PDB file of C-alpha atoms in Angstrom:
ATOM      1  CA  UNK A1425       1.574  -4.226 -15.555  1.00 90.00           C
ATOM      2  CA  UNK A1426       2.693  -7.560 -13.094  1.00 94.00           C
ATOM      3  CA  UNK A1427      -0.454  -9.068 -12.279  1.00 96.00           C
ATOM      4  CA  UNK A1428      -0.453 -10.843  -8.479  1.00 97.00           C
ATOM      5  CA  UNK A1429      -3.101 -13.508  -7.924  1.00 98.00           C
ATOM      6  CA  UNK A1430      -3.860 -14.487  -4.261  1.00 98.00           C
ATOM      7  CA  UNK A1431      -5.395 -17.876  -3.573  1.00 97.00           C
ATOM      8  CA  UNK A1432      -7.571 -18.664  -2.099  1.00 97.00           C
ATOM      9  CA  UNK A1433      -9.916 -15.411  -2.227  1.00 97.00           C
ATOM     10  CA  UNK A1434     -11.357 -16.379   1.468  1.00 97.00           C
ATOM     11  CA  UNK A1435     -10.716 -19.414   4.185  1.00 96.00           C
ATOM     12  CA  UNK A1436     -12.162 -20.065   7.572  1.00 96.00           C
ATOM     13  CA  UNK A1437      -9.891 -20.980  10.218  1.00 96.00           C
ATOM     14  CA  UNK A1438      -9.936 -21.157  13.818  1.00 96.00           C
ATOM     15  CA  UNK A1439      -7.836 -19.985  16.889  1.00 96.00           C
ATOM     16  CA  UNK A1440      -4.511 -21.972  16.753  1.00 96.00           C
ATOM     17  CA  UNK A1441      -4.547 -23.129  13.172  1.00 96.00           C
ATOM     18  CA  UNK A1442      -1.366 -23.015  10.692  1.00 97.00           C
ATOM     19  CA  UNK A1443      -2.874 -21.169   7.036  1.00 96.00           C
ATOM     20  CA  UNK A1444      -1.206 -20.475   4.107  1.00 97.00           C
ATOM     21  CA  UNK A1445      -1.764 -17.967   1.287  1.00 98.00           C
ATOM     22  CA  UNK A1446      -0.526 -18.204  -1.892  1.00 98.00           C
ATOM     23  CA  UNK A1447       0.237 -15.364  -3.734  1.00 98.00           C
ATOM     24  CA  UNK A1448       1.430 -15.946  -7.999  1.00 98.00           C
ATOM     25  CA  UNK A1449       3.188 -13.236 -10.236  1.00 97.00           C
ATOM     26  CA  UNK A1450       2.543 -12.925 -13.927  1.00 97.00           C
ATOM     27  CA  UNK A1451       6.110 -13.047 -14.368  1.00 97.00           C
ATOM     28  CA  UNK A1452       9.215 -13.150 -12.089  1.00 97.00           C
ATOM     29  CA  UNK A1453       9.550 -10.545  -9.465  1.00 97.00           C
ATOM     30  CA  UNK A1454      12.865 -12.133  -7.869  1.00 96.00           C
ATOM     31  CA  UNK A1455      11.940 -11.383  -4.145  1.00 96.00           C
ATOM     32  CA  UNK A1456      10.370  -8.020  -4.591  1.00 97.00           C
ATOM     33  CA  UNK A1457       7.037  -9.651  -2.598  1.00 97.00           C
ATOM     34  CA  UNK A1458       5.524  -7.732   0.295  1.00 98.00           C
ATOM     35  CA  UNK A1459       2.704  -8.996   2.588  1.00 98.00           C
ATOM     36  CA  UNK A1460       0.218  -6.292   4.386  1.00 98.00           C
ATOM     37  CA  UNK A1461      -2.495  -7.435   6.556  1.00 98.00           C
ATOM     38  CA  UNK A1462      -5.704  -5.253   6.658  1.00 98.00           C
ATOM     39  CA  UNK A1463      -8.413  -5.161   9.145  1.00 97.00           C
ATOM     40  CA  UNK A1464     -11.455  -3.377   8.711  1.00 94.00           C
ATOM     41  CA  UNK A1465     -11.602   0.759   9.150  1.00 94.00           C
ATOM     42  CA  UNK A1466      -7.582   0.290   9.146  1.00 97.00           C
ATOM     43  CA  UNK A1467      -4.997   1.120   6.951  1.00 97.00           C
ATOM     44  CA  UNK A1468      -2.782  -1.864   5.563  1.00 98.00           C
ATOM     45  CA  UNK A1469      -0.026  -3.008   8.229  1.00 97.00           C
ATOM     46  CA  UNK A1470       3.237  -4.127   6.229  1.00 97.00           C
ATOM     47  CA  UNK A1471       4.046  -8.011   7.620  1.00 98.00           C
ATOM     48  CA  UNK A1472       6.454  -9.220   5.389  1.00 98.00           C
ATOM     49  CA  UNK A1473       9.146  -7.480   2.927  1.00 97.00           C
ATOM     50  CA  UNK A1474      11.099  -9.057   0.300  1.00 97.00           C
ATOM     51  CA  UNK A1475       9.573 -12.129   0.384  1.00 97.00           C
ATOM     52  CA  UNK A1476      10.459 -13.447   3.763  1.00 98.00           C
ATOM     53  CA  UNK A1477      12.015 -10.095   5.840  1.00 97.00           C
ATOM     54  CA  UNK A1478       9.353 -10.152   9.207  1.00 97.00           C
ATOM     55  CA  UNK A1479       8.602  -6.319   9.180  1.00 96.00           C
ATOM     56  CA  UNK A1480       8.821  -4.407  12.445  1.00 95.00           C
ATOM     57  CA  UNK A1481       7.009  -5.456  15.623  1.00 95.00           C
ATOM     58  CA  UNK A1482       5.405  -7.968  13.101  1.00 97.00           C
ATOM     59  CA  UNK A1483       4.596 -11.738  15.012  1.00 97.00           C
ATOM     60  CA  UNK A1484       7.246 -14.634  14.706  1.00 97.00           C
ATOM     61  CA  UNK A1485       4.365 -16.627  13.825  1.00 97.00           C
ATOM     62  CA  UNK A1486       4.057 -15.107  10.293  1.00 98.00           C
ATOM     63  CA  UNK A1487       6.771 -16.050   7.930  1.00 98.00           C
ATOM     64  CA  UNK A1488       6.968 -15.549   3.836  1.00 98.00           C
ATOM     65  CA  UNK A1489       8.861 -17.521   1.479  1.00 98.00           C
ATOM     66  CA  UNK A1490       9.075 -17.940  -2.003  1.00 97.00           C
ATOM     67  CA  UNK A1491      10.747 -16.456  -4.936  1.00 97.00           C
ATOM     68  CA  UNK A1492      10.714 -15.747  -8.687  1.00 97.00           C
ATOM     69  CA  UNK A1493       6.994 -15.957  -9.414  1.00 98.00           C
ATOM     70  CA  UNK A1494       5.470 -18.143  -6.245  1.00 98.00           C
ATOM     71  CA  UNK A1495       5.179 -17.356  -2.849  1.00 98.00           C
ATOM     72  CA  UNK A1496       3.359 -17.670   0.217  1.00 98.00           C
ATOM     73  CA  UNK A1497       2.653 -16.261   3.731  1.00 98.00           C
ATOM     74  CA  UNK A1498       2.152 -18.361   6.692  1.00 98.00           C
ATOM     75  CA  UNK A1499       0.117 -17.908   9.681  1.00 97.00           C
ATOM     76  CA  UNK A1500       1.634 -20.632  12.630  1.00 94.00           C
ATOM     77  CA  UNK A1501      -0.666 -20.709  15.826  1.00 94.00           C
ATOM     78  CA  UNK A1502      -3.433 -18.168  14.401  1.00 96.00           C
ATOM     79  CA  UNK A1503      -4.523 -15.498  17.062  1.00 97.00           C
ATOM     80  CA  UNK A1504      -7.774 -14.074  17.330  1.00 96.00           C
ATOM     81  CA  UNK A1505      -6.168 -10.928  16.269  1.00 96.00           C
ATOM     82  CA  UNK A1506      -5.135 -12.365  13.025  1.00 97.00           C
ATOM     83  CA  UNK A1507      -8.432 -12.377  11.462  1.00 96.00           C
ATOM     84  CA  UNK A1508      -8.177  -9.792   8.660  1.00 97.00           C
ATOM     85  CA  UNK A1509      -7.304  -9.378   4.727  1.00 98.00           C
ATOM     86  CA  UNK A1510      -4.240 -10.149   3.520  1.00 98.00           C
ATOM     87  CA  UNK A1511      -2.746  -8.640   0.045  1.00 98.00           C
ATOM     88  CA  UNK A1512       0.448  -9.640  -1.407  1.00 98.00           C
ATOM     89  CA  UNK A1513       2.091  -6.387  -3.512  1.00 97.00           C
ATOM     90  CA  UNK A1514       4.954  -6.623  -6.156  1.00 97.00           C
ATOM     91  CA  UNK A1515       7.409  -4.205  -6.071  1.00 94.00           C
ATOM     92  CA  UNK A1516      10.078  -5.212  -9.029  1.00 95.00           C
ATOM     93  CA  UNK A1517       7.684  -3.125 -11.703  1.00 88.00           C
ATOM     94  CA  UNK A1518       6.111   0.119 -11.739  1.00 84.00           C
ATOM     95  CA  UNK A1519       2.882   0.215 -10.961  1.00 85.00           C
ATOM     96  CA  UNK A1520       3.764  -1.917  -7.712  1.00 90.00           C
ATOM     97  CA  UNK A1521       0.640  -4.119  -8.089  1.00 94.00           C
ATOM     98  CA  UNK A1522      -1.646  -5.637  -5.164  1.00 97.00           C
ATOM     99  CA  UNK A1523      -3.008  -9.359  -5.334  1.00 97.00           C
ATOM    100  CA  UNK A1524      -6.435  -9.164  -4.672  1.00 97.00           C
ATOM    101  CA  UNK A1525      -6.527  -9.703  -0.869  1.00 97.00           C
ATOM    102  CA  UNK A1526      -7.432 -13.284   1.166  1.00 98.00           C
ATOM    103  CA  UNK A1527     -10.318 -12.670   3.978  1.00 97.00           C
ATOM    104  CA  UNK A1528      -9.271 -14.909   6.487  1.00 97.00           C
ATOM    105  CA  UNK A1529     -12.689 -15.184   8.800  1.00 95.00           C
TER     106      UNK A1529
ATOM    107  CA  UNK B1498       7.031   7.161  16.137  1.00 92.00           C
ATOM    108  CA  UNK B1499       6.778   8.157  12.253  1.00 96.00           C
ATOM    109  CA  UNK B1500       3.381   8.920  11.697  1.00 97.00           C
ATOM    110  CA  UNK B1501       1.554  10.471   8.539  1.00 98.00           C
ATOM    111  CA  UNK B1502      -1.754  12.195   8.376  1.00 98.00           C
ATOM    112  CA  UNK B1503      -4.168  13.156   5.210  1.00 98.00           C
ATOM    113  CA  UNK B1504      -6.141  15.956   5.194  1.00 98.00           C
ATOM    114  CA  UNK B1505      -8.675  17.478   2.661  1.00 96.00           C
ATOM    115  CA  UNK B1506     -12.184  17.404   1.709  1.00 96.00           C
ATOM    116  CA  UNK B1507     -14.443  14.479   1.735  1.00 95.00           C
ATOM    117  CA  UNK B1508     -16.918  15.214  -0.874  1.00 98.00           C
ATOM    118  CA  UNK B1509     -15.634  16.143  -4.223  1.00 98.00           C
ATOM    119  CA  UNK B1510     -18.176  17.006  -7.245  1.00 98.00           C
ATOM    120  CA  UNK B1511     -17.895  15.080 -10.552  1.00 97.00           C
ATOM    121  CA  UNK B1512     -15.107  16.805 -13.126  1.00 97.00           C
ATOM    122  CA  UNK B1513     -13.779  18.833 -10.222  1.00 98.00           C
ATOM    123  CA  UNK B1514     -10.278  18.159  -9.033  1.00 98.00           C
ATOM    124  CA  UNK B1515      -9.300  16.413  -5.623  1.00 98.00           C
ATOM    125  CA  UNK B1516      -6.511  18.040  -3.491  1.00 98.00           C
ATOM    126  CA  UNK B1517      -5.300  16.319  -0.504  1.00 98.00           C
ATOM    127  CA  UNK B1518      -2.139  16.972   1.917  1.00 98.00           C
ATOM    128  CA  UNK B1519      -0.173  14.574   3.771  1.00 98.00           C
ATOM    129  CA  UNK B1520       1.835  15.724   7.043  1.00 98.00           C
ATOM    130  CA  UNK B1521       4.801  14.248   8.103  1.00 98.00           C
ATOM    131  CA  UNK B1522       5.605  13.983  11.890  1.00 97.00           C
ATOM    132  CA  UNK B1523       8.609  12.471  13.785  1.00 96.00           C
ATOM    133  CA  UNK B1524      10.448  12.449  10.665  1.00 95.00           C
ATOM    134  CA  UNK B1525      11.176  14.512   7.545  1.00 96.00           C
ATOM    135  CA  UNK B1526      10.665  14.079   4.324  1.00 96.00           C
ATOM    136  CA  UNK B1527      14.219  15.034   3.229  1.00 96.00           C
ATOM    137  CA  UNK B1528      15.453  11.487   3.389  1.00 94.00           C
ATOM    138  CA  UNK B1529      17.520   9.659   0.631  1.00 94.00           C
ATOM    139  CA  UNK B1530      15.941   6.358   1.478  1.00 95.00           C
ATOM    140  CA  UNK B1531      12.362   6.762   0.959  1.00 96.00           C
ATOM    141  CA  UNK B1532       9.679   7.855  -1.386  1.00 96.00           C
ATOM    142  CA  UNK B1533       6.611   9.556  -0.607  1.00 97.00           C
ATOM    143  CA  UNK B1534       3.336   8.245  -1.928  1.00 97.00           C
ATOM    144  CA  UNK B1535      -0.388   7.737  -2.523  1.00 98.00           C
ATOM    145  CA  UNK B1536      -2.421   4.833  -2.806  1.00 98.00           C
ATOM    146  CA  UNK B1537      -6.046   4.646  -2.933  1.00 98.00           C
ATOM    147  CA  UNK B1538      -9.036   1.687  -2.123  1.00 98.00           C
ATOM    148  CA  UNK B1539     -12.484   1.894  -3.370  1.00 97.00           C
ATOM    149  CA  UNK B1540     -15.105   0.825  -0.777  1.00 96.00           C
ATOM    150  CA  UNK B1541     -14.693  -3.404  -0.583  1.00 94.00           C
ATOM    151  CA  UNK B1542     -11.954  -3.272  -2.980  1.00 95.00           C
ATOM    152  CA  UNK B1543      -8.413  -3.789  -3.580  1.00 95.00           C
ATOM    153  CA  UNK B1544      -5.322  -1.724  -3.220  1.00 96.00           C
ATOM    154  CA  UNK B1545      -4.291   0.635  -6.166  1.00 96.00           C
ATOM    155  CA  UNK B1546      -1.163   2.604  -6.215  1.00 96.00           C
ATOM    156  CA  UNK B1547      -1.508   6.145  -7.324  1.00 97.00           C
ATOM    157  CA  UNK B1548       2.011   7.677  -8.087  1.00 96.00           C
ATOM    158  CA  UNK B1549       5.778   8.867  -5.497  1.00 95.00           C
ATOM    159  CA  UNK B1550       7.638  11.492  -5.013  1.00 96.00           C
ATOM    160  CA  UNK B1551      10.922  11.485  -3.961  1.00 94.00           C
ATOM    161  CA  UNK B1552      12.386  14.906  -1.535  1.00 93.00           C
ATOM    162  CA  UNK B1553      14.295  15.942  -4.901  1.00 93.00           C
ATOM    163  CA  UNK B1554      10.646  16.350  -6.373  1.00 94.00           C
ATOM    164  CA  UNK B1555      11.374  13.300  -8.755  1.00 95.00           C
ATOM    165  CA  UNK B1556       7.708  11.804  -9.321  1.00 96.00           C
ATOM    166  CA  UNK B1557       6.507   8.367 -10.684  1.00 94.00           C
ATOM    167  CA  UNK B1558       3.033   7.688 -11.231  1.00 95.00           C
ATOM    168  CA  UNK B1559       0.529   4.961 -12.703  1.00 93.00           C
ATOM    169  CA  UNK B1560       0.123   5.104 -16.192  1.00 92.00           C
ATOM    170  CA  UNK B1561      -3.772   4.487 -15.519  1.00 93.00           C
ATOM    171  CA  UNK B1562      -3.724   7.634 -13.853  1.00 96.00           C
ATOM    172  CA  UNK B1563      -0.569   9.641 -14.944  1.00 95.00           C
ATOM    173  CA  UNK B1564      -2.842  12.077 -17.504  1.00 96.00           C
ATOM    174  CA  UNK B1565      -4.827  13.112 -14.271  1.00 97.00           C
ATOM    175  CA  UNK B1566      -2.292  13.007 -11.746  1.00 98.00           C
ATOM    176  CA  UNK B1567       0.259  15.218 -10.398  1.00 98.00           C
ATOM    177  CA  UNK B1568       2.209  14.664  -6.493  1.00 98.00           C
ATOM    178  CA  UNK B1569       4.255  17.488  -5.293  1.00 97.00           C
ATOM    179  CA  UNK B1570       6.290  18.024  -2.454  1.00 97.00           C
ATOM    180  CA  UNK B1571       6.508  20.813   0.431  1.00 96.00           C
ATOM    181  CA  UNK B1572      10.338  20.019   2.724  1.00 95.00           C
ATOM    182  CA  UNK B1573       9.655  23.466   4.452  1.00 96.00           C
ATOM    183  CA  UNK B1574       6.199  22.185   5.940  1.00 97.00           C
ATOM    184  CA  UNK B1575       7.252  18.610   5.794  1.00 97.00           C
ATOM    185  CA  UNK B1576       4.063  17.753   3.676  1.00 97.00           C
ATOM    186  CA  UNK B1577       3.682  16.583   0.198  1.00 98.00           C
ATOM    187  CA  UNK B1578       0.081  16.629  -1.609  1.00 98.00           C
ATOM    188  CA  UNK B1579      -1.606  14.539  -4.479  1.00 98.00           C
ATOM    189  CA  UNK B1580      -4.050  16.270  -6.862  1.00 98.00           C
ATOM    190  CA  UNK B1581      -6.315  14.229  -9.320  1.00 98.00           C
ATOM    191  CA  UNK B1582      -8.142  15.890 -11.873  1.00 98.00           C
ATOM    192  CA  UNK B1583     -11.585  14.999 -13.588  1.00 98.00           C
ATOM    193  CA  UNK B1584     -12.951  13.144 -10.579  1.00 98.00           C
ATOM    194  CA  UNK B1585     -15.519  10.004 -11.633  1.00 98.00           C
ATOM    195  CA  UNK B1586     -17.806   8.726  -9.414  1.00 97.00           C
ATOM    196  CA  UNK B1587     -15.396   5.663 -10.001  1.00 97.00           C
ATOM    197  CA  UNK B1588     -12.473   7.472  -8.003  1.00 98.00           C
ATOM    198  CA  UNK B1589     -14.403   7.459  -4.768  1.00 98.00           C
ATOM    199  CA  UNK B1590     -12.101   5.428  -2.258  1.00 98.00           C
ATOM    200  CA  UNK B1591     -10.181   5.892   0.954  1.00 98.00           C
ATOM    201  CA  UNK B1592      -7.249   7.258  -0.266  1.00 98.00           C
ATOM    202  CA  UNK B1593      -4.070   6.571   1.453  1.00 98.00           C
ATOM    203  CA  UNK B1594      -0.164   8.366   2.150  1.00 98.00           C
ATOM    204  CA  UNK B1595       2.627   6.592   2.389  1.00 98.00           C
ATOM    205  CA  UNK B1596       6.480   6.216   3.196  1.00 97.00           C
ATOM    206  CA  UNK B1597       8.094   3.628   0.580  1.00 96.00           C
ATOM    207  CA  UNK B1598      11.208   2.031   1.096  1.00 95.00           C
ATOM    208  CA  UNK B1599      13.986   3.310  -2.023  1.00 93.00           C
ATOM    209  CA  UNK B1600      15.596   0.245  -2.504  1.00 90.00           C
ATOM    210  CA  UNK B1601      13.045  -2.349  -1.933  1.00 90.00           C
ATOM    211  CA  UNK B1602       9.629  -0.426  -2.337  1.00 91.00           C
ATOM    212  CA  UNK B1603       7.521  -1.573   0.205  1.00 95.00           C
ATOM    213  CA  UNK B1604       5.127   0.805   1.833  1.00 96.00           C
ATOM    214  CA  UNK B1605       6.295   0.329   5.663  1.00 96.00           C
ATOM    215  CA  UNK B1606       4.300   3.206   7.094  1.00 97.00           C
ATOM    216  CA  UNK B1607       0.942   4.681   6.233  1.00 98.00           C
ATOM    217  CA  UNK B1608      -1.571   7.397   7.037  1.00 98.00           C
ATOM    218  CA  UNK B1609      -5.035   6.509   8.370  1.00 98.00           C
ATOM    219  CA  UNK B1610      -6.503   7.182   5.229  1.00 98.00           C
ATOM    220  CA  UNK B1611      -9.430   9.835   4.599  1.00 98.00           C
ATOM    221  CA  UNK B1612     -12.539   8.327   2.272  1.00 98.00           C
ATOM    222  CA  UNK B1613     -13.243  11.113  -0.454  1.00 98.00           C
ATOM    223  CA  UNK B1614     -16.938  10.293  -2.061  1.00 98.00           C
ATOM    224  CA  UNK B1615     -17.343  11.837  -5.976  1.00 98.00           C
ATOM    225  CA  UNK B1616     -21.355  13.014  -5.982  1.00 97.00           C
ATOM    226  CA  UNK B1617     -23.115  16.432  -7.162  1.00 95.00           C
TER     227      UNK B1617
END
């Protein structure tokens, strides 16, 4: 199986910040790299598909980039409503893996 | 709006097997662009993948899980259903449906998820 790793595992930001998350495939994935954000009692909300698509209704102010094995999501101008887990998924294998989520409190 | 709902019990004892349902509304499941499928999250964990199905009844699944697993599909109610045999008390988790993209396969839409808990 493609093993994601997320870093970091948990950052504190405030209101208005710009965060990234990094997100690190155990081998290339071309731009099969999806970004869910998570709150708690919720299902996972799909953000970002193929590395940098903006999924529907999703934000301007969250963007993905990154290809082959490296990628990241960023949050511009963080909103209170952005506090939440994130998880990065690869779908270029079967099983489509999950990174292990960022808690972004 | 798509929207998909899971239904089935929430207490299931150890070695029995779960059954749950998903319902499709305000779309069908006859669709050449999309799987259908179940993922699963154990209390303050990550995100695990169970297994697909596509309308055809084509089925992929997780090796972890593919001796225990089987997904099915019902077009005439619009539903399609996951069973999971020899339930652990390591399969209790919210477990999830969800509509998957064919080409890409990224999970755009998803049920609210219904927590099944493995105890006698």
């Amino acid at each position: 199986d493609i093993q994601m790793t997320q870093s970091p595992s948990s950052l504190s930001a405030s209101v208005g910040d710009r965060l990234s998350i990094t997100c690190r495939a155990s081998q290339s994935i071309d731009d099969y790299l999806n970004w869910y954000q998570q709150k708690p009692g919720k299902a996972p909300r799909l953000l970002i598909y193929s590395a940098s698509n903006l999924g529907s209704g999703v934000p301007s102010r969250f963007s993905g980039s990154g290809s082959g094995t490296d990628f990241t999501l960023t949050v511009s101008n963080l909103q209170p409503e952005d506090f939440a887990i994130y998880y990065c998924q690869q779908s270029y294998g079967t099983p489509g893996t999950f990174g292990q989520g960022t808690r972004v409190e | 709006q798509l929207q998909l709902q899971e239904s089935g019990p929430g207490l299931v004892k150890p070695s029995e097997t779960l059954s749950l349902t998903c319902t499709v509304s305000g779309g069908s499941v006859i669709s050449s662009s999309y799987y259908w499928g179940w993922l699963r999250q154990p209390p303050g964990k990550g995100l695990e993948w169970i297994g697909n199905i596509y309308y055809s009844g084509h089925t992929y699944y997780n090796s972890s899980l593919r001796s225990r697993v089987t997904v099915s599909v019902d077009t005439s109610k619009n539903q399609f259903s996951l069973r999971l045999s020899s339930m652990a008390a390591a399969d209790t988790a919210v477990y999830y449906c969800a509509r998957q993209v064919v080409r890409t396969r990224y999970f755009d839409f998803w049920g609210l998820g219904t927590l099944v808990t493995v105890s006698s």
